[in-house]
CSV table of C-alpha atoms in Angstrom, one decimal:
chain,number,residue,atom,x,y,z
A,35,MET,CA,25.3,68.7,-0.2
A,36,ASN,CA,22.6,69.5,2.3
A,37,GLU,CA,19.6,67.3,2.7
A,38,LYS,CA,16.5,68.5,0.7
A,39,PRO,CA,14.2,70.8,2.7
A,40,THR,CA,10.7,69.6,3.2
A,41,SER,CA,8.9,72.9,3.5
A,42,ASN,CA,5.5,73.5,1.8
A,43,ALA,CA,7.2,75.9,-0.6
A,44,ALA,CA,9.7,73.2,-1.7
A,45,ALA,CA,7.0,70.7,-2.1
A,46,LYS,CA,5.0,73.0,-4.2
A,47,THR,CA,8.1,73.7,-6.4
A,48,ARG,CA,8.7,70.0,-6.8
A,49,ALA,CA,5.1,69.4,-7.8
A,50,GLN,CA,5.4,72.0,-10.5
A,51,GLN,CA,8.8,70.9,-11.8
A,52,THR,CA,7.9,67.2,-12.0
A,53,ASN,CA,4.9,67.8,-14.1
A,54,ALA,CA,5.9,65.8,-17.2
A,55,HIS,CA,2.7,66.4,-19.2
A,56,GLY,CA,2.7,70.1,-19.2
A,57,GLN,CA,0.1,70.7,-16.5
A,58,ALA,CA,-0.3,74.4,-16.4
A,59,ALA,CA,0.9,76.9,-13.9
A,60,ARG,CA,-0.7,80.3,-13.9
A,61,SER,CA,1.5,83.3,-14.9
A,62,ASN,CA,0.1,86.8,-15.4
A,63,GLY,CA,-3.3,85.4,-15.9
A,64,ASP,CA,-2.2,83.0,-18.7
A,65,ILE,CA,-2.0,79.2,-18.4
A,66,GLN,CA,1.5,78.1,-19.3
A,67,PRO,CA,3.6,74.9,-18.7
A,68,ALA,CA,5.8,75.1,-15.7
A,69,PRO,CA,9.5,75.3,-16.6
A,70,GLN,CA,11.5,72.1,-16.0
A,71,HIS,CA,15.0,72.4,-14.5
A,72,ILE,CA,17.2,70.0,-16.5
A,73,GLY,CA,20.8,69.4,-15.3
A,74,PHE,CA,23.8,67.9,-17.0
A,75,MET,CA,26.5,66.4,-14.8
A,76,LEU,CA,29.7,66.6,-16.9
A,77,LEU,CA,32.6,64.3,-16.2
A,78,PRO,CA,36.0,65.1,-17.6
A,79,ASP,CA,36.4,64.1,-21.3
A,80,PHE,CA,32.6,63.9,-21.7
A,81,ALA,CA,31.5,63.3,-25.3
A,82,LEU,CA,30.8,66.7,-26.7
A,83,MET,CA,28.5,65.5,-29.6
A,84,SER,CA,26.3,63.6,-27.1
A,85,TYR,CA,26.1,66.6,-24.8
A,86,ALA,CA,25.2,69.0,-27.7
A,87,SER,CA,22.6,66.6,-29.1
A,88,ALA,CA,20.9,66.6,-25.7
A,89,ILE,CA,21.1,70.2,-24.8
A,90,GLU,CA,20.4,71.9,-28.1
A,91,PRO,CA,16.8,70.6,-28.6
A,92,LEU,CA,15.9,72.0,-25.2
A,93,ARG,CA,17.4,75.4,-26.1
A,94,ALA,CA,15.5,75.4,-29.4
A,95,ALA,CA,12.3,74.5,-27.5
A,96,ASN,CA,12.6,77.7,-25.4
A,97,LEU,CA,13.2,79.8,-28.5
A,98,LEU,CA,10.2,78.3,-30.4
A,99,ALA,CA,7.9,78.6,-27.4
A,100,GLY,CA,9.0,82.2,-26.8
A,101,ARG,CA,9.3,81.5,-23.1
A,102,PRO,CA,11.5,79.4,-20.7
A,103,ILE,CA,10.1,75.9,-20.9
A,104,TYR,CA,13.4,74.4,-19.8
A,105,ARG,CA,16.1,75.9,-17.5
A,106,LEU,CA,19.4,74.3,-18.4
A,107,LEU,CA,22.1,73.8,-15.7
A,108,ASN,CA,25.6,72.3,-16.0
A,109,TYR,CA,27.2,70.6,-13.0
A,110,SER,CA,30.4,68.8,-12.0
A,111,ALA,CA,31.9,67.4,-8.8
A,112,ALA,CA,33.7,70.6,-7.8
A,113,GLY,CA,32.5,73.1,-10.4
A,114,GLY,CA,34.7,75.1,-12.8
A,115,ASN,CA,35.4,74.4,-16.4
A,116,ILE,CA,35.2,70.8,-17.5
A,117,THR,CA,37.0,69.8,-20.7
A,118,SER,CA,35.1,67.7,-23.3
A,119,SER,CA,36.5,65.0,-25.5
A,120,SER,CA,37.4,67.6,-28.2
A,121,GLY,CA,39.0,70.0,-25.8
A,122,THR,CA,36.1,72.4,-25.5
A,123,MET,CA,35.6,73.7,-21.9
A,124,VAL,CA,32.2,74.1,-20.4
A,125,PRO,CA,31.6,76.1,-17.2
A,126,THR,CA,29.8,74.2,-14.4
A,127,THR,CA,28.5,74.6,-10.9
A,128,PRO,CA,29.3,72.2,-8.1
A,129,ILE,CA,26.7,69.5,-7.9
A,130,ALA,CA,26.3,70.3,-4.2
A,131,ASN,CA,24.6,73.5,-5.3
A,132,ALA,CA,21.9,71.8,-7.3
A,133,PRO,CA,18.5,73.4,-6.5
A,134,THR,CA,15.6,71.6,-4.9
A,135,SER,CA,13.7,72.3,-8.1
A,136,LEU,CA,15.9,70.1,-10.2
A,137,HIS,CA,13.7,67.9,-12.4
A,138,THR,CA,16.1,65.7,-14.3
A,139,LEU,CA,19.9,65.2,-14.2
A,140,PHE,CA,21.7,63.6,-17.1
A,141,VAL,CA,25.2,62.2,-16.4
A,142,CYS,CA,27.4,62.8,-19.5
A,143,ALA,CA,30.7,60.9,-19.6
A,144,GLY,CA,33.2,59.9,-22.2
A,145,GLY,CA,35.3,56.8,-22.9
A,146,HIS,CA,37.9,56.9,-20.1
A,147,PRO,CA,36.8,54.7,-17.2
A,148,THR,CA,39.2,56.4,-14.8
A,149,GLN,CA,36.9,59.4,-15.0
A,150,TRP,CA,33.6,57.5,-14.4
A,151,GLN,CA,33.9,57.4,-10.6
A,152,ALA,CA,35.3,60.8,-9.8
A,153,PRO,CA,35.4,61.5,-6.1
A,154,GLY,CA,32.1,62.7,-4.7
A,155,VAL,CA,30.1,62.0,-7.8
A,156,LEU,CA,28.4,58.7,-6.8
A,157,PRO,CA,27.2,59.9,-3.3
A,158,ALA,CA,25.8,63.0,-4.9
A,159,LEU,CA,23.9,61.0,-7.5
A,160,ARG,CA,22.4,58.8,-4.9
A,161,LYS,CA,21.3,61.7,-2.8
A,162,LEU,CA,19.6,63.4,-5.7
A,163,SER,CA,17.8,60.2,-6.5
A,164,ARG,CA,16.5,60.1,-3.0
A,165,TRP,CA,15.2,63.6,-3.5
A,166,GLY,CA,13.1,62.4,-6.4
A,167,VAL,CA,15.2,63.8,-9.2
A,168,ARG,CA,14.8,61.8,-12.4
A,169,MET,CA,18.2,60.4,-13.3
A,170,GLY,CA,19.6,60.0,-16.8
A,171,GLY,CA,22.7,58.7,-18.4
A,172,ILE,CA,24.1,59.7,-21.8
A,173,SER,CA,26.8,57.6,-23.6
A,174,SER,CA,28.9,56.0,-20.8
A,175,GLY,CA,26.9,58.0,-18.2
A,176,SER,CA,24.8,54.9,-17.6
A,177,TYR,CA,27.9,53.2,-16.3
A,178,VAL,CA,28.2,55.9,-13.7
A,179,LEU,CA,24.5,55.4,-12.7
A,180,ALA,CA,25.2,51.7,-12.4
A,181,ALA,CA,28.2,52.4,-10.2
A,182,ALA,CA,26.0,54.5,-8.0
A,183,GLY,CA,23.5,51.6,-7.7
A,184,LEU,CA,20.7,53.5,-9.5
A,185,LEU,CA,20.0,51.0,-12.3
A,186,GLY,CA,18.9,47.9,-10.4
A,187,GLN,CA,15.7,46.4,-11.7
A,188,ARG,CA,15.5,49.0,-14.4
A,189,GLN,CA,15.6,48.9,-18.2
A,190,PHE,CA,18.4,51.0,-19.6
A,191,THR,CA,20.9,51.4,-22.4
A,192,ILE,CA,24.5,52.5,-22.9
A,193,HIS,CA,26.7,53.1,-25.9
A,194,TRP,CA,27.5,49.8,-27.5
A,195,GLU,CA,31.3,50.4,-27.1
A,196,HIS,CA,30.9,50.7,-23.3
A,197,ALA,CA,28.4,47.8,-22.9
A,198,PRO,CA,31.1,45.1,-22.4
A,199,ALA,CA,32.8,47.0,-19.6
A,200,LEU,CA,29.4,47.5,-17.8
A,201,ILE,CA,28.4,43.9,-18.2
A,202,GLU,CA,31.7,42.6,-16.8
A,203,ALA,CA,31.6,45.1,-13.8
A,204,PHE,CA,27.9,44.6,-13.1
A,205,PRO,CA,26.9,41.1,-14.2
A,206,ASP,CA,23.4,41.5,-12.7
A,207,LEU,CA,22.6,44.3,-15.1
A,208,GLU,CA,21.7,43.9,-18.7
A,209,PRO,CA,21.7,47.0,-21.0
A,210,GLN,CA,19.2,47.1,-23.8
A,211,ARG,CA,20.4,47.3,-27.4
A,212,ALA,CA,18.5,50.5,-28.0
A,213,ARG,CA,19.1,54.1,-28.9
A,214,PHE,CA,17.4,55.3,-25.7
A,215,VAL,CA,15.3,53.8,-22.9
A,216,ILE,CA,12.8,55.6,-20.7
A,217,ASP,CA,11.8,53.5,-17.6
A,218,GLY,CA,9.9,55.6,-15.1
A,219,ASP,CA,12.4,58.1,-13.5
A,220,ARG,CA,15.4,56.6,-15.4
A,221,ILE,CA,16.1,57.9,-18.9
A,222,THR,CA,19.3,56.6,-20.6
A,223,CYS,CA,20.7,57.0,-24.1
A,224,GLY,CA,23.5,55.5,-26.1
A,225,GLY,CA,25.0,58.9,-27.0
A,226,GLY,CA,26.2,60.2,-30.3
A,227,VAL,CA,23.2,61.7,-32.2
A,228,ALA,CA,20.7,59.5,-30.4
A,229,PRO,CA,20.0,62.2,-27.8
A,230,LEU,CA,18.2,64.0,-30.5
A,231,ASP,CA,15.7,61.1,-30.6
A,232,MET,CA,15.5,60.9,-26.8
A,233,MET,CA,14.9,64.6,-26.5
A,234,HIS,CA,12.2,64.5,-29.2
A,235,ALA,CA,10.4,61.9,-27.0
A,236,MET,CA,10.9,63.9,-23.8
A,237,ILE,CA,9.7,67.1,-25.4
A,238,ALA,CA,6.7,65.3,-26.9
A,239,ASP,CA,5.7,64.0,-23.5
A,240,HIS,CA,6.0,67.4,-22.0
A,241,MET,CA,4.7,69.7,-24.7
A,242,GLY,CA,3.0,67.5,-27.2
A,243,ALA,CA,4.0,65.7,-30.4
A,244,ASP,CA,3.4,68.7,-32.7
A,245,PHE,CA,5.7,70.9,-30.7
A,246,ALA,CA,8.3,68.2,-30.6
A,247,THR,CA,8.2,67.9,-34.4
A,248,ARG,CA,8.8,71.7,-34.7
A,249,VAL,CA,11.9,71.4,-32.6
A,250,SER,CA,13.2,68.4,-34.6
A,251,ASP,CA,12.5,70.3,-37.8
A,252,TRP,CA,14.6,73.1,-36.5
A,253,TYR,CA,17.6,70.8,-36.6
A,254,LEU,CA,16.6,69.1,-39.9
A,255,HIS,CA,16.0,66.0,-37.8
A,256,THR,CA,13.2,64.7,-40.0
A,257,ASN,CA,13.9,61.0,-39.5
A,258,VAL,CA,13.3,60.7,-35.8
A,259,GLY,CA,14.5,57.3,-34.4
A,260,THR,CA,12.4,55.2,-32.0
A,261,SER,CA,13.5,54.1,-28.6
A,262,GLY,CA,14.2,50.5,-29.8
A,263,GLY,CA,16.2,51.6,-32.8
A,264,SER,CA,19.6,50.0,-33.3
A,265,GLN,CA,22.8,51.8,-32.1
A,266,ARG,CA,25.0,50.3,-34.8
A,267,ALA,CA,24.8,49.4,-38.5
A,268,SER,CA,23.4,45.9,-39.1
A,269,LEU,CA,25.8,42.9,-39.3
A,270,ALA,CA,25.1,42.9,-43.1
A,271,GLU,CA,26.3,46.5,-43.4
A,272,ARG,CA,29.3,46.1,-41.1
A,273,TYR,CA,30.5,42.9,-42.8
A,274,ASN,CA,29.1,43.7,-46.2
A,275,VAL,CA,27.5,40.3,-46.5
A,276,HIS,CA,23.9,39.2,-47.0
A,277,HIS,CA,24.0,35.4,-46.8
A,278,PRO,CA,21.5,34.4,-44.1
A,279,ALA,CA,23.5,31.5,-42.7
A,280,LEU,CA,26.7,33.5,-42.5
A,281,LEU,CA,24.9,36.4,-40.8
A,282,ARG,CA,23.5,34.0,-38.2
A,283,VAL,CA,27.0,32.6,-37.5
A,284,LEU,CA,28.5,36.1,-37.2
A,285,GLU,CA,25.8,37.1,-34.8
A,286,LYS,CA,26.5,33.9,-32.8
A,287,MET,CA,30.2,34.7,-32.7
A,288,GLU,CA,29.5,38.1,-31.1
A,289,ALA,CA,27.2,36.5,-28.6
A,290,THR,CA,29.6,33.7,-27.5
A,291,ILE,CA,32.9,35.6,-27.1
A,292,GLU,CA,33.5,34.3,-23.6
A,293,ASP,CA,32.7,30.7,-24.6
A,294,PRO,CA,33.7,30.3,-28.3
A,295,LYS,CA,32.0,27.6,-30.2
A,296,SER,CA,33.8,25.2,-32.5
A,297,ARG,CA,33.4,25.0,-36.3
A,298,ASP,CA,31.4,21.8,-35.9
A,299,GLU,CA,29.0,23.5,-33.4
A,300,MET,CA,28.6,26.6,-35.6
A,301,ALA,CA,28.0,24.5,-38.7
A,302,SER,CA,25.4,22.4,-36.9
A,303,PHE,CA,23.8,25.6,-35.6
A,304,VAL,CA,23.1,26.8,-39.2
A,305,ARG,CA,22.6,23.2,-40.6
A,306,LEU,CA,25.6,23.2,-42.9
A,307,SER,CA,28.7,21.0,-43.2
A,308,THR,CA,32.0,22.4,-41.9
A,309,ARG,CA,33.2,22.5,-45.5
A,310,GLN,CA,30.2,24.6,-46.6
A,311,LEU,CA,30.8,26.9,-43.6
A,312,ASP,CA,34.5,27.3,-44.5
A,313,ARG,CA,33.5,28.1,-48.1
A,314,LEU,CA,31.1,30.8,-46.9
A,315,PHE,CA,33.8,32.6,-44.9
A,316,THR,CA,36.4,32.4,-47.6
A,317,GLN,CA,34.0,33.5,-50.4
A,318,HIS,CA,32.3,36.4,-48.5
A,319,LEU,CA,34.9,37.6,-46.0
A,320,GLY,CA,38.2,36.5,-47.5
A,321,ALA,CA,39.2,34.9,-44.2
A,322,SER,CA,38.7,31.6,-42.4
A,323,PHE,CA,36.1,30.9,-39.7
A,324,LEU,CA,38.8,30.9,-37.1
A,325,GLU,CA,40.4,34.1,-38.3
A,326,VAL,CA,37.2,36.0,-38.1
A,327,TYR,CA,36.2,34.6,-34.8
A,328,HIS,CA,39.7,35.4,-33.4
A,329,GLN,CA,39.4,39.0,-34.6
A,330,VAL,CA,35.9,39.4,-33.0
A,331,ARG,CA,37.2,38.3,-29.7
A,332,LEU,CA,40.3,40.4,-29.8
A,333,ASP,CA,38.3,43.5,-30.8
A,334,HIS,CA,36.2,42.9,-27.7
A,335,ALA,CA,39.3,42.5,-25.6
A,336,ARG,CA,40.7,45.8,-26.8
A,337,ARG,CA,37.5,47.6,-25.7
A,338,LEU,CA,37.7,45.9,-22.3
A,339,LEU,CA,41.3,47.0,-21.9
A,340,LYS,CA,40.4,50.6,-22.6
A,341,GLN,CA,37.1,50.8,-20.6
A,342,SER,CA,37.2,48.4,-17.7
A,343,ALA,CA,39.3,47.8,-14.6
A,344,LEU,CA,39.5,44.1,-15.3
A,345,THR,CA,43.0,42.5,-15.0
A,346,ILE,CA,44.7,41.1,-18.1
A,347,SER,CA,43.9,37.6,-16.9
A,348,GLU,CA,40.2,38.4,-16.4
A,349,ILE,CA,40.0,39.9,-19.9
A,350,ALA,CA,41.7,36.8,-21.3
A,351,PHE,CA,39.1,34.6,-19.7
A,352,ALA,CA,36.3,37.0,-20.7
A,353,THR,CA,37.3,36.7,-24.3
A,354,GLY,CA,37.7,32.9,-24.4
A,355,PHE,CA,41.5,32.5,-24.1
A,356,ALA,CA,42.9,29.7,-22.0
A,357,ASN,CA,45.3,32.0,-20.1
A,358,SER,CA,46.8,35.5,-20.1
A,359,SER,CA,50.0,34.4,-21.9
A,360,HIS,CA,48.0,33.0,-24.8
A,361,PHE,CA,45.9,36.1,-24.9
A,362,SER,CA,48.9,38.5,-24.8
A,363,ARG,CA,50.7,36.7,-27.6
A,364,ALA,CA,47.5,36.8,-29.8
A,365,PHE,CA,46.9,40.4,-29.0
A,366,LYS,CA,50.4,41.5,-29.8
A,367,ALA,CA,50.5,39.5,-33.0
A,368,THR,CA,47.4,41.3,-34.2
A,369,TYR,CA,47.9,44.9,-32.9
A,370,GLY,CA,51.7,45.1,-32.6
A,371,ILE,CA,51.5,46.0,-28.9
A,372,ALA,CA,51.2,44.1,-25.6
A,373,PRO,CA,47.8,44.3,-23.8
A,374,ARG,CA,49.4,46.1,-20.8
A,375,ASP,CA,50.9,48.8,-23.1
A,376,ALA,CA,47.6,49.2,-25.0
A,377,ARG,CA,45.9,49.9,-21.7
A,378,SER,CA,48.4,52.5,-20.7
A,379,THR,CA,48.1,54.4,-24.0
């Protein structure tokens, strides 16, 4: 990729493209918002739903406006067709050919960590950032931005399933538990259908709230989520329980996977006796305190096996097991497969 030219023409183009509030550019005597060039960097096995939820509102905005508000561009490391999570192929252009007018680039990735650091991707992202391109991450795309060193001192989010891998790989970074986060020239989203909410906010900032509502209505998206909205169902919905003390313990379990707390500590935390705590678990979940805690930690370990480069021993310690042997036995007893085999599949 060549360094960005610094001619007056290029500077003028950048000024027009980075106008996020719809400052007008004259065309045929009429005042119209300058089109924004929005790029999507697709990594192999990218999440198709996340990509579609991001690109379709921009396409609809062009249709409703009757003019090109957004120019949509697909990129990859080397160009060619990139296969999505569902097998759909999307044609792309090499990222080295990105125009100087590029306004925003969203990195779209899926659930396979081996694809997150494809050759040439990280240097290209760093160079575009130096050019002043606004950088975005969708689903696990935020992991790629973190690997490129583009999320330091920034607020951001990532799909909840990929958050453990990111935290283990980059302990200085802390993703927000949010559907999407806009922090200056960084815009990140958890993926799934949340890009619909993110694009609503982005279009509203560019074209106004009324126009953004028209776009959302086009897709029957009448319940637009806020930035800080939850990515997952609540603990009460996931566990189908509503007892306040039990919910607090479950929340504490998920927050203390690496350093599990004892029954006595948890009981004291919610001001109950251990007998009362045991009764709550048996009555509402049909399992003991230890069984539930054990499953929470193993579920976390399974995500790390699939989405991180941590060794088996490192995952064992990250999920509160004394050693890799103990972890391997527990994992196989629960899932019927050894951790190493689970990772390979």
